[in-house]
Amino acid sequence: MIKRGDVKGCLAGRILRIDLSNKKIWTEETKSYAKKTLGGRGINSLIMINEIEPKVKWYDPENLLCFGAGSLVGTITPGACRVDISTINVFSGGKGSANVGGFWGPELKYAGYDNLIIVGKSKNPIYLYINDDKVEIRDASFIWGKNTFETEDILRQEIGDDDIKIALIGPAGENKVRGSAIIIDTAKAAGGSGVGCVMGDKKLKAIVVRGHKKIEVAEPEKFMKVVEKCYQKCKDEPNTRMMRKAPFNLYSNPEWEGWNTNIVIKNGQDDQWGREKRIRLMNPVTGIPSMQKGVRACYSCPIGCMPFMEINKGKYKGDKGEGFWINTIMGHACRFDISDPEAVVESWLLTNRLGLDGDYVAAGLSWIFELYEKGIITKEDTNGLELDWGNSEVLIKMIKKLAYREGIGDLLADGMVEAAKKIGRKSEYYLIQVKGQPSIEPFRIPKGWALAVSTSPVAGRHLRGATMGSNRYGPKPRPGNFGVTDYRNQAKGVVWQGKTKELEDNLGICNYVGTWSGANFLTITDFVELINAGMGLHLTEEELMDHYAVIGRNLEKAFNALHTDMSREDDIPPKRFREEGVKSGPYKGFKIDENKYNEMLDEFYELWGWDKKTGMQTRTCLEKLGLKDIAEKLAKQDKLDDN
Amino acid sequence: MKIVRNGNLCYACKTCQLACSFHYTKTFWPERSSITVSRNPQDGTIKWHMDATCDKCMGEEGLLCVKYCTYGALQILNNNANEQEVKEYD
Ligand code: SF4
Ligand code: SF4
Ligand code: SF4
């Protein structure tokens, strides 16, 4: 445990606690939690493992819904705008976490709170109104049933303040569709883990925040010097301009290598999409890029990667919104073999309006399309819809059915694993899921990506360590060997990237502005300098990497062990990608080699300090982090490696 | 000297508002700023306003709002810049 003085700055100071069952509101100090984990997700994870009993399920009132703005959020640190939303994962039953940028997190801090922890359940629809010290639980019957755009408008009018920031759910969350998102500023989705489903289950429609307070730092002048250096780096990096429109700048080029390595076609039948389709979808004059009306940035972000889109022709002309992202290309286009640009943008806008997680929609519905193709389900099961690849109209209809639980949508809304059990007939083989959560990620070609996605403690998403290549956007040196398709040395890179992501989520820095992109933006050295000048700690890089970059992952892994039966088996890529090779393109024949993958996994466990064979946490590792009590809990359940 | 914003280059990141609050308070306090920025994510409009309290960063090295706008949306114009030029920068 690190003993290096108290936290003296950057925090808002308090954690806001709300019990929806008993309508109770109280606060506590953030400091002691922040000293252990720095802040943000770390605090959420600590509270969850200390307070949620292993028998509690996501739908129990005892489940917590935790919001954590990182410790640097609200200062001028580049990209420090992120909020972690943690709760029990509706798919895995273990730790759930989703991360989102925008303006809501900073506003929460200006209102005086670092974290917001919600327990209990309301009987009737409600929303929370937080205006500095005034915190109210208000009736939400007038917005229940409205989509996210409508709700945002109505609440703005009702409250009469343009500066409020809102986190809310759409009809999908209200209907407890498992893959529901929490949407911020109508545009940014906290998508994974079913966080919106839990919010809906608590009958909580929205959280409105307005803050007027200040955030102080320990040594203002020194802090500002570090910040100035960081901004200068972001300005000087030659890749910044390209990254501002990354989905367009990269994918508009049909020869870009990402088209070969990152894309999954027709629910995993192939990893290679035809050149003419790439061009049709991404043509700068007639494709998706032509609908970009501007670009926006999150709070205090010098990169700015969110295109503002307006559909400029066809049936959906005039529909618009902010934040189009690469996953939409991977998910809503390639996965369904849809190259109609307007329909792809519309399907993305629709998921935001209905409050669905785009990845869940893409992975789950493309599975159903494949079952239809294979004759495992028929028109009778789909309410007459012909789920043919490339049919965008049908995709849009299916998204609505899912959100409103109509017909086959009702079957899918309870999660695809459940649906596969009901459908039977080998349907589970075609379902691409990790730890129960449907996944759109590529596995067969980029091995670091496959390892990170398969081992993610929050189930099947890439942000906990995925690596693509050493020089994705820039020259930043990183550990490990990053030849995309190699197995050798990948684990080093994945663990390093996983550790830096821990820091980023605890500090609230966007990982795009941090270490993930590979461009010359913020580094570990910058993190240490910001923490020391801002929070008044006296850390070295080693202490940061050995403690704060490790504790959060261990809390989440322990939570999974206490709440589920996850084992090494659950850290292996989906069966389909171990059995079927890529069908065409330069990586034809590529699939996951189980032996080589398992060697990679051994090394991965070892590098985290866990038992190489079982993947279980060790007493030594946990005690070093000051988590003796958690080691005891695990030992009692026989889930600790005691050697 | 006059500070003007080019609306086409503005990403609505609010960094200028925050930088200005640091000039006045040595804290991060968007309520104490000469600049306010807001945006409507549904229709794409951005509102940016600088009020008369701006003291041109008295005592600082350079103008903080201009320095921290990495998008190059804020520009300093001389008092004798002609109308045409000012208009162009919204
Ligand atoms: S890089 Fe993009 S997502 Fe990250 S903070 Fe900046 S604008 Fe937001
Ligand atoms: S810093 Fe620049 S881009 Fe950001 S809001 Fe201010 S003027 Fe616009
Ligand atoms: S010049 Fe200085 S005082 Fe004036 S608006 Fe910009 S930051 Fe504020």
Tab-separated table of C-alpha atoms in Angstrom, chain A residues 254-511:
chain	number	residue	atom	x	y	z
A	254	PRO	CA	-10.519	1.231	-49.470
A	255	GLU	CA	-6.913	0.037	-49.260
A	256	TRP	CA	-6.508	0.913	-45.567
A	257	GLU	CA	-5.108	-2.080	-43.672
A	258	GLY	CA	-7.846	-1.853	-41.027
A	259	TRP	CA	-10.326	-3.107	-43.620
A	260	ASN	CA	-8.336	-6.353	-43.640
A	261	THR	CA	-7.688	-6.755	-39.922
A	262	ASN	CA	-10.585	-5.176	-37.963
A	263	ILE	CA	-13.742	-6.210	-39.748
A	264	VAL	CA	-16.115	-9.114	-39.175
A	265	ILE	CA	-18.602	-9.938	-41.928
A	266	LYS	CA	-22.027	-11.564	-41.616
A	267	ASN	CA	-21.771	-12.490	-37.971
A	268	GLY	CA	-18.325	-14.019	-38.360
A	269	GLN	CA	-18.642	-15.930	-41.640
A	270	ASP	CA	-15.659	-14.010	-42.999
A	271	ASP	CA	-13.322	-11.151	-42.042
A	272	GLN	CA	-13.054	-9.607	-45.485
A	273	TRP	CA	-15.503	-7.216	-47.160
A	274	GLY	CA	-15.660	-6.531	-50.891
A	275	ARG	CA	-13.830	-3.502	-52.230
A	276	GLU	CA	-16.855	-2.108	-54.072
A	277	LYS	CA	-18.893	-2.193	-50.845
A	278	ARG	CA	-16.167	-0.348	-48.943
A	279	ILE	CA	-16.210	2.312	-51.624
A	280	ARG	CA	-20.001	2.577	-51.759
A	281	LEU	CA	-20.280	2.965	-47.989
A	282	MET	CA	-17.377	5.351	-47.461
A	283	ASN	CA	-17.176	7.339	-50.681
A	284	PRO	CA	-16.221	10.909	-49.683
A	285	VAL	CA	-18.780	12.442	-52.062
A	286	THR	CA	-21.760	10.093	-51.838
A	287	GLY	CA	-21.059	7.875	-48.808
A	288	ILE	CA	-21.096	8.330	-45.047
A	289	PRO	CA	-18.356	11.023	-44.993
A	290	SER	CA	-20.542	13.277	-47.146
A	291	MET	CA	-23.070	13.486	-44.288
A	292	GLN	CA	-20.613	15.015	-41.863
A	293	LYS	CA	-21.636	18.577	-41.030
A	294	GLY	CA	-18.944	19.336	-38.479
A	295	VAL	CA	-16.906	17.817	-35.693
A	296	ARG	CA	-17.373	18.209	-31.945
A	297	ALA	CA	-15.180	17.584	-28.936
A	298	CYS	CA	-15.906	16.471	-25.409
A	299	TYR	CA	-15.173	18.755	-22.474
A	300	SER	CA	-11.610	20.116	-22.469
A	301	CYS	CA	-10.517	17.779	-25.226
A	302	PRO	CA	-7.946	18.942	-27.789
A	303	ILE	CA	-8.510	15.984	-30.137
A	304	GLY	CA	-12.221	16.187	-30.915
A	305	CYS	CA	-13.245	12.967	-32.615
A	306	MET	CA	-17.028	13.270	-32.829
A	307	PRO	CA	-18.462	14.016	-36.240
A	308	PHE	CA	-21.857	15.728	-36.318
A	309	MET	CA	-23.915	13.936	-38.934
A	310	GLU	CA	-26.941	14.883	-40.995
A	311	ILE	CA	-28.460	12.483	-43.512
A	312	ASN	CA	-28.492	14.368	-46.799
A	313	LYS	CA	-30.649	12.269	-49.086
A	314	GLY	CA	-33.179	9.486	-49.299
A	315	LYS	CA	-35.878	8.419	-46.943
A	316	TYR	CA	-34.132	9.476	-43.725
A	317	LYS	CA	-33.036	12.877	-45.025
A	318	GLY	CA	-32.769	15.473	-42.268
A	319	ASP	CA	-32.153	13.057	-39.381
A	320	LYS	CA	-29.118	14.199	-37.467
A	321	GLY	CA	-26.988	13.773	-34.401
A	322	GLU	CA	-23.533	13.851	-32.914
A	323	GLY	CA	-20.840	11.250	-32.349
A	324	PHE	CA	-20.688	8.805	-35.273
A	325	TRP	CA	-17.950	6.274	-34.589
A	326	ILE	CA	-15.952	3.430	-36.162
A	327	ASN	CA	-17.960	0.728	-34.386
A	328	THR	CA	-20.945	1.733	-36.504
A	329	ILE	CA	-19.030	0.766	-39.633
A	330	MET	CA	-17.863	-2.510	-38.117
A	331	GLY	CA	-21.214	-3.284	-36.521
A	332	HIS	CA	-24.125	-1.868	-38.471
A	333	ALA	CA	-22.592	-2.097	-41.947
A	334	CYS	CA	-20.123	-4.996	-42.336
A	335	ARG	CA	-21.783	-7.348	-39.899
A	336	PHE	CA	-25.019	-7.206	-41.919
A	337	ASP	CA	-23.345	-6.750	-45.304
A	338	ILE	CA	-25.119	-3.393	-45.629
A	339	SER	CA	-23.366	-0.808	-47.794
A	340	ASP	CA	-26.218	1.718	-47.984
A	341	PRO	CA	-24.704	4.794	-46.279
A	342	GLU	CA	-27.952	6.512	-45.266
A	343	ALA	CA	-29.378	3.377	-43.676
A	344	VAL	CA	-26.214	2.780	-41.672
A	345	VAL	CA	-26.261	6.309	-40.273
A	346	GLU	CA	-29.996	6.002	-39.551
A	347	SER	CA	-29.562	2.700	-37.717
A	348	TRP	CA	-26.879	4.312	-35.549
A	349	LEU	CA	-29.097	7.341	-34.782
A	350	LEU	CA	-31.921	4.970	-33.946
A	351	THR	CA	-29.871	3.064	-31.371
A	352	ASN	CA	-29.054	6.386	-29.673
A	353	ARG	CA	-32.689	7.493	-29.726
A	354	LEU	CA	-33.961	4.203	-28.341
A	355	GLY	CA	-31.094	3.941	-25.859
A	356	LEU	CA	-29.560	0.722	-27.143
A	357	ASP	CA	-25.929	-0.317	-27.149
A	358	GLY	CA	-24.848	-0.358	-30.803
A	359	ASP	CA	-22.489	-3.311	-30.337
A	360	TYR	CA	-25.199	-5.435	-28.718
A	361	VAL	CA	-27.577	-4.598	-31.547
A	362	ALA	CA	-24.976	-5.467	-34.167
A	363	ALA	CA	-23.733	-8.693	-32.584
A	364	GLY	CA	-27.137	-9.913	-31.453
A	365	LEU	CA	-29.168	-9.115	-34.533
A	366	SER	CA	-26.542	-10.308	-37.015
A	367	TRP	CA	-26.700	-13.637	-35.167
A	368	ILE	CA	-30.442	-13.776	-35.790
A	369	PHE	CA	-29.878	-12.906	-39.464
A	370	GLU	CA	-27.505	-15.857	-39.735
A	371	LEU	CA	-29.943	-18.206	-38.018
A	372	TYR	CA	-32.481	-17.143	-40.624
A	373	GLU	CA	-30.018	-17.765	-43.439
A	374	LYS	CA	-29.248	-21.227	-42.065
A	375	GLY	CA	-32.944	-22.040	-41.691
A	376	ILE	CA	-32.663	-22.444	-37.923
A	377	ILE	CA	-35.420	-19.862	-37.638
A	378	THR	CA	-37.973	-19.028	-40.316
A	379	LYS	CA	-40.417	-16.314	-41.304
A	380	GLU	CA	-42.836	-17.714	-38.786
A	381	ASP	CA	-40.426	-16.846	-35.988
A	382	THR	CA	-39.609	-13.405	-37.355
A	383	ASN	CA	-43.174	-12.130	-37.694
A	384	GLY	CA	-42.898	-12.358	-41.455
A	385	LEU	CA	-39.657	-10.383	-41.797
A	386	GLU	CA	-37.096	-11.695	-44.253
A	387	LEU	CA	-33.789	-11.302	-42.470
A	388	ASP	CA	-31.606	-11.239	-45.549
A	389	TRP	CA	-28.042	-9.969	-45.470
A	390	GLY	CA	-27.825	-6.461	-46.859
A	391	ASN	CA	-31.457	-5.653	-46.103
A	392	SER	CA	-31.219	-2.366	-44.207
A	393	GLU	CA	-34.971	-1.807	-43.953
A	394	VAL	CA	-35.331	-5.040	-42.042
A	395	LEU	CA	-32.428	-4.188	-39.750
A	396	ILE	CA	-34.123	-0.918	-38.814
A	397	LYS	CA	-37.408	-2.733	-38.140
A	398	MET	CA	-35.602	-5.298	-36.009
A	399	ILE	CA	-33.895	-2.593	-33.917
A	400	LYS	CA	-37.315	-1.177	-33.073
A	401	LYS	CA	-38.714	-4.610	-32.287
A	402	LEU	CA	-35.828	-5.213	-29.929
A	403	ALA	CA	-36.225	-1.925	-28.045
A	404	TYR	CA	-39.984	-2.306	-27.684
A	405	ARG	CA	-39.916	-6.084	-27.151
A	406	GLU	CA	-42.260	-6.709	-30.055
A	407	GLY	CA	-42.575	-10.236	-31.426
A	408	ILE	CA	-39.140	-11.800	-31.840
A	409	GLY	CA	-37.679	-8.702	-30.168
A	410	ASP	CA	-39.099	-9.938	-26.883
A	411	LEU	CA	-37.190	-13.196	-27.193
A	412	LEU	CA	-33.937	-11.351	-27.942
A	413	ALA	CA	-34.391	-8.672	-25.313
A	414	ASP	CA	-33.670	-11.074	-22.463
A	415	GLY	CA	-30.209	-11.645	-23.880
A	416	MET	CA	-28.996	-13.754	-26.757
A	417	VAL	CA	-27.649	-16.563	-24.571
A	418	GLU	CA	-31.135	-17.034	-23.132
A	419	ALA	CA	-32.629	-16.801	-26.614
A	420	ALA	CA	-30.207	-19.466	-27.918
A	421	LYS	CA	-31.334	-21.831	-25.163
A	422	LYS	CA	-34.929	-21.378	-26.299
A	423	ILE	CA	-34.156	-21.636	-30.009
A	424	GLY	CA	-31.813	-24.623	-29.644
A	425	ARG	CA	-30.748	-26.362	-32.851
A	426	LYS	CA	-27.049	-25.465	-32.594
A	427	SER	CA	-27.916	-21.775	-32.582
A	428	GLU	CA	-25.501	-21.183	-29.707
A	429	TYR	CA	-22.543	-22.107	-31.907
A	430	TYR	CA	-23.248	-19.089	-34.126
A	431	LEU	CA	-23.708	-16.680	-31.244
A	432	ILE	CA	-20.556	-14.602	-30.889
A	433	GLN	CA	-20.396	-13.819	-27.221
A	434	VAL	CA	-17.845	-13.608	-24.428
A	435	LYS	CA	-18.909	-14.249	-20.832
A	436	GLY	CA	-22.496	-13.932	-22.018
A	437	GLN	CA	-22.206	-10.538	-23.718
A	438	PRO	CA	-22.597	-10.457	-27.527
A	439	SER	CA	-19.426	-9.116	-29.132
A	440	ILE	CA	-18.638	-7.516	-32.510
A	441	GLU	CA	-14.874	-7.701	-32.083
A	442	PRO	CA	-12.394	-9.215	-34.519
A	443	PHE	CA	-10.613	-12.285	-33.110
A	444	ARG	CA	-9.031	-14.361	-35.865
A	445	ILE	CA	-6.501	-11.891	-37.230
A	446	PRO	CA	-5.392	-9.396	-34.512
A	447	LYS	CA	-4.186	-11.646	-31.689
A	448	GLY	CA	-3.605	-8.925	-29.082
A	449	TRP	CA	-7.150	-7.809	-29.715
A	450	ALA	CA	-8.470	-11.368	-29.296
A	451	LEU	CA	-6.617	-11.808	-26.000
A	452	ALA	CA	-7.816	-8.507	-24.543
A	453	VAL	CA	-11.438	-8.973	-25.594
A	454	SER	CA	-11.566	-12.554	-24.318
A	455	THR	CA	-10.058	-11.655	-20.938
A	456	SER	CA	-11.866	-8.368	-20.352
A	457	PRO	CA	-13.311	-8.482	-16.842
A	458	VAL	CA	-16.424	-6.716	-18.108
A	459	ALA	CA	-17.074	-9.256	-20.877
A	460	GLY	CA	-16.107	-9.159	-24.510
A	461	ARG	CA	-15.175	-5.563	-25.191
A	462	HIS	CA	-11.872	-4.179	-26.442
A	463	LEU	CA	-11.130	-1.275	-24.167
A	464	ARG	CA	-9.403	-3.297	-21.454
A	465	GLY	CA	-6.124	-3.794	-23.231
A	466	ALA	CA	-6.740	-4.417	-26.923
A	467	THR	CA	-3.736	-3.631	-29.078
A	468	MET	CA	-3.712	-3.321	-32.816
A	469	GLY	CA	-0.190	-2.528	-33.913
A	470	SER	CA	2.820	-0.664	-32.645
A	471	ASN	CA	2.386	2.237	-34.993
A	472	ARG	CA	-1.342	2.645	-35.267
A	473	TYR	CA	-1.276	6.386	-35.404
A	474	GLY	CA	2.080	7.416	-34.151
A	475	PRO	CA	5.534	6.641	-32.928
A	476	LYS	CA	4.906	6.141	-29.213
A	477	PRO	CA	7.104	3.250	-28.053
A	478	ARG	CA	5.264	0.488	-26.200
A	479	PRO	CA	6.242	-2.804	-24.632
A	480	GLY	CA	5.725	-6.119	-26.344
A	481	ASN	CA	5.719	-7.241	-29.909
A	482	PHE	CA	2.843	-5.770	-31.826
A	483	GLY	CA	2.906	-7.530	-35.123
A	484	VAL	CA	-0.863	-7.684	-35.469
A	485	THR	CA	-1.163	-11.366	-36.306
A	486	ASP	CA	1.605	-12.731	-34.033
A	487	TYR	CA	0.911	-14.581	-30.792
A	488	ARG	CA	4.395	-14.088	-29.420
A	489	ASN	CA	4.823	-11.274	-26.898
A	490	GLN	CA	1.264	-10.018	-27.366
A	491	ALA	CA	0.488	-10.588	-23.694
A	492	LYS	CA	3.015	-7.926	-22.656
A	493	GLY	CA	1.322	-5.335	-24.791
A	494	VAL	CA	-2.166	-6.304	-23.676
A	495	VAL	CA	-1.235	-6.165	-19.986
A	496	TRP	CA	0.503	-2.822	-20.392
A	497	GLN	CA	-2.460	-1.404	-22.269
A	498	GLY	CA	-4.803	-2.839	-19.659
A	499	LYS	CA	-2.844	-1.151	-16.892
A	500	THR	CA	-2.796	2.244	-18.559
A	501	LYS	CA	-6.549	1.959	-19.101
A	502	GLU	CA	-6.936	1.459	-15.345
A	503	LEU	CA	-5.165	4.753	-14.774
A	504	GLU	CA	-7.160	6.503	-17.471
A	505	ASP	CA	-10.493	5.358	-16.036
A	506	ASN	CA	-9.511	6.315	-12.504
A	507	LEU	CA	-8.278	9.737	-13.606
A	508	GLY	CA	-11.142	10.181	-16.086
A	509	ILE	CA	-8.891	10.777	-19.094
A	510	CYS	CA	-10.161	9.588	-22.468
A	511	ASN	CA	-7.956	6.705	-23.583
